[in-house]
Coordinates of C-alpha atoms in Angstrom, one line a residue:
X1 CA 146.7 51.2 -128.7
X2 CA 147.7 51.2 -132.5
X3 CA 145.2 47.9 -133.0
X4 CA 142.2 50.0 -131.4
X5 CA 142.8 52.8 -133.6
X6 CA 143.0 50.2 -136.5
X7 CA 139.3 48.5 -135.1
X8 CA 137.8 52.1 -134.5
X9 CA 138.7 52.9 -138.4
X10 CA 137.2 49.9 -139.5
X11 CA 133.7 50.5 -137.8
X12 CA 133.8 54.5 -139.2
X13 CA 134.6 52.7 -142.5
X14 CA 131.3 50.5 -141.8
X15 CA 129.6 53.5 -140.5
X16 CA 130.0 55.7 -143.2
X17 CA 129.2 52.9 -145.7
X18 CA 126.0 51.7 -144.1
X19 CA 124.6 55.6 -143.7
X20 CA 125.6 56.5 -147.0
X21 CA 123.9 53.7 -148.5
X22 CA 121.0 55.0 -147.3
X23 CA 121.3 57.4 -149.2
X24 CA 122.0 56.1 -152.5
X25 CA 120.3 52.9 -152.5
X26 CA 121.5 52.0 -156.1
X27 CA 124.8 52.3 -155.6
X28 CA 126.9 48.9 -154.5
X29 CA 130.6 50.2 -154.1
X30 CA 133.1 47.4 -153.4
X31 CA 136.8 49.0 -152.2
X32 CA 138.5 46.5 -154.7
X33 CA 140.2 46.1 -156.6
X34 CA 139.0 47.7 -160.0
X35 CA 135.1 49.4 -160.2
X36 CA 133.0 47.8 -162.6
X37 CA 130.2 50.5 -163.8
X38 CA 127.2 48.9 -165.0
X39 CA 124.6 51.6 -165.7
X40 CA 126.8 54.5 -164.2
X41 CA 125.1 53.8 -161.0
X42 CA 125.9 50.7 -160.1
X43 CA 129.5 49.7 -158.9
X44 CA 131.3 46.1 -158.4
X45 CA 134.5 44.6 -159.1
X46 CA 136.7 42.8 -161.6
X47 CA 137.3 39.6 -159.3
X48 CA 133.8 38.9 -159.0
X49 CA 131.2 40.7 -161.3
X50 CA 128.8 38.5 -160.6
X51 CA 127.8 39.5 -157.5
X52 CA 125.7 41.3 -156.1
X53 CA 124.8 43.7 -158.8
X54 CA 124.9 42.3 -162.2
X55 CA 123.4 38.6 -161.3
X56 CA 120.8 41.3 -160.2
X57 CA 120.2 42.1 -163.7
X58 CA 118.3 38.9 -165.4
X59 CA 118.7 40.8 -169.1
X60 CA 121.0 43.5 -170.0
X61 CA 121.3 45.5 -172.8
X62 CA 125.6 46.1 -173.7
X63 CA 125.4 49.5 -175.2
X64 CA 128.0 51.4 -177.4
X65 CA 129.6 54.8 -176.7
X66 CA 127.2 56.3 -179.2
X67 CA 124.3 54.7 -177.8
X68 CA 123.8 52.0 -180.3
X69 CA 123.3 48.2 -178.7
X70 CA 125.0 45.4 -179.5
X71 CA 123.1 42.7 -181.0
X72 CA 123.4 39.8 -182.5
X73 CA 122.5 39.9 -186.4
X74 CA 119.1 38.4 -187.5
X75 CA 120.4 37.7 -190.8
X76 CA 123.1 35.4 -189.8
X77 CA 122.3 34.4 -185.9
X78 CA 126.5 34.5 -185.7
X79 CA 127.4 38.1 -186.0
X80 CA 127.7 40.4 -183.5
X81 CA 126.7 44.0 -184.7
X82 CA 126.4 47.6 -183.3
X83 CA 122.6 48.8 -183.7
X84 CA 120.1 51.0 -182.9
X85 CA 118.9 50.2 -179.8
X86 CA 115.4 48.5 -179.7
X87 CA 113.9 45.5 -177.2
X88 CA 114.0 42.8 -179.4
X89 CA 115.5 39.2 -178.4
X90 CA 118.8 39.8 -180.6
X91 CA 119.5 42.4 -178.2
X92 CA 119.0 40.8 -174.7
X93 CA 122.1 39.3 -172.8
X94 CA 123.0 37.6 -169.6
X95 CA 126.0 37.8 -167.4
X96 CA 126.1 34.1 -166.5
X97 CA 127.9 32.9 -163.3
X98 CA 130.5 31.0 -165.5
X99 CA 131.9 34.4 -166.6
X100 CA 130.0 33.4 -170.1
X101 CA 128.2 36.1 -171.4
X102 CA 125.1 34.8 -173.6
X103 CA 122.5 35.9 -176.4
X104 CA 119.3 34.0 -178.0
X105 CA 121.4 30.1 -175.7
X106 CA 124.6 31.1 -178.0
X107 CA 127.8 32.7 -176.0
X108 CA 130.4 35.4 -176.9
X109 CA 133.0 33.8 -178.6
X110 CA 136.0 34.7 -179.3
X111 CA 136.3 33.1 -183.0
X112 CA 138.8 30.0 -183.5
X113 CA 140.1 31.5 -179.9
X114 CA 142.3 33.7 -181.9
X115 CA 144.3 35.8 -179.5
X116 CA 145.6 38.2 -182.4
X117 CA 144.0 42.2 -183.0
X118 CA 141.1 42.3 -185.1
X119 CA 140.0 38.6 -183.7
X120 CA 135.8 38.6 -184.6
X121 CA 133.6 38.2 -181.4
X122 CA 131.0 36.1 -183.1
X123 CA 127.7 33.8 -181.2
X124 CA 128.4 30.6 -180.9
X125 CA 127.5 27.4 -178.8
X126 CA 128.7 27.5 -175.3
X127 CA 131.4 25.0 -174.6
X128 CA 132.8 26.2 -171.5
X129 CA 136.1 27.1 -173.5
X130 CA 138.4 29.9 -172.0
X131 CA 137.9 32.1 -175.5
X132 CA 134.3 32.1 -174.1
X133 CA 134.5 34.0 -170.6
X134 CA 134.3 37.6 -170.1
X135 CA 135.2 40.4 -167.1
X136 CA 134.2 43.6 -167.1
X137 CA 137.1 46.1 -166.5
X138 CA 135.4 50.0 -166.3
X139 CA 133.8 50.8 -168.9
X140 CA 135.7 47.8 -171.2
X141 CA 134.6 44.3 -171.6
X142 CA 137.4 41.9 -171.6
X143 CA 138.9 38.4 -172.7
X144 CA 139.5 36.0 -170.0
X145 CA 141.1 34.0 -172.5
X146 CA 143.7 36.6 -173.7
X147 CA 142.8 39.6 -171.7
X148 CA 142.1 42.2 -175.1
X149 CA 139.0 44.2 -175.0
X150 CA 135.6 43.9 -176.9
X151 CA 135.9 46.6 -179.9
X152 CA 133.6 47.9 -182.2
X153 CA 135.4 47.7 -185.7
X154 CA 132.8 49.0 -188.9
X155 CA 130.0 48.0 -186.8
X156 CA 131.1 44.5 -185.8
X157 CA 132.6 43.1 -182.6
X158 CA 136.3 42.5 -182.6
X159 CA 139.2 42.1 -180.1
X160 CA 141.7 44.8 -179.4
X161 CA 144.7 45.3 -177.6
X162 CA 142.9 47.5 -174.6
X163 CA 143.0 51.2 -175.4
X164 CA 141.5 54.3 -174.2
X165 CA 139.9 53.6 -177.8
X166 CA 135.7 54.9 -177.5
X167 CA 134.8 51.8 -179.7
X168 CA 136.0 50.1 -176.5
X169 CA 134.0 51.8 -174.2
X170 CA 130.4 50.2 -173.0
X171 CA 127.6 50.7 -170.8
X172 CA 125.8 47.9 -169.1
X173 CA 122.0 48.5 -168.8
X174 CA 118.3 46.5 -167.9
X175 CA 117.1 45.2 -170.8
X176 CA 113.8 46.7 -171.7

């Protein structure tokens, strides 16, 4: 009796997730373990955020609590910067299967992968190094490497120790 109850909650689970997504075609929700919210609509998890619904995104825009973008400087082609947001190429990213997130062929790199507060996120050639991969954790983007959070310091990209900290907070969205 008790596994039939446990089968017959299982299919209402299915039930109720199939109609609802009916309903709300741009929401993916994934039980766990930890959402992922990438444009406030779209839902995934920590384990793999790669699938389905940021692979579904060829270009994405990572934008700041105050709606600036990140972007990688012009100036320099190393820095990583918080900016008004505009669709130029310095502000276009991919998620890449390899947990690498990358801008313009260069990667997110945690500099001299530095595990220390105030570490600078800088672009540099991919080279499949663990200071290199990325997870997204809520609103936070995180170091595989040393598990601290992407922070915006005076306008640059740094690493933190993870906080409820709003420079630590970031929205994931198409890429105009």
């Amino acid at each position: 009796m008790l596994s039939l109850i446990y089968i017959l909650n299982k299919m209402l689970k299915f039930i109720i997730l199939v109609s609802s997504s009916a309903l709300l075609t741009a929401c993916i929700v994934v039980e766990s373990p930890v959402p992922v919210v990438v444009n406030k609509e779209i839902t995934t998890t920590i384990d793999n955020p790669s699938i389905p619904a940021l692979n579904s995104l060829r270009t994405l825009q990572i934008r700041t609590h105050d709606n600036r973008c990140v972007e990688l400087s012009p100036f320099n082609q190393k820095e990583l910067l918080a900016s008004r947001c505009q669709s130029t190429s310095h502000q276009k990213f991919n998620y890449n299967q390899d947990k690498s997130i990358t801008v313009q062929g260069k990667c997110l790199d945690v500099s001299g992968a530095n595990k220390n507060d105030g570490a600078q996120v800088i672009a540099y050639q991919c080279n499949n190094q663990a200071n290199q991969k990325w997870f997204f954790d809520g609103y936070r983007i995180r170091s595989q490497d040393s598990g601290k959070c992407l922070d915006i310091y005076n306008g640059k990209m740094k690493m933190y120790t993870c906080s409820n900290n709003r420079g630590q907070q970031f929205t994931i969205i198409p890429s105009p």
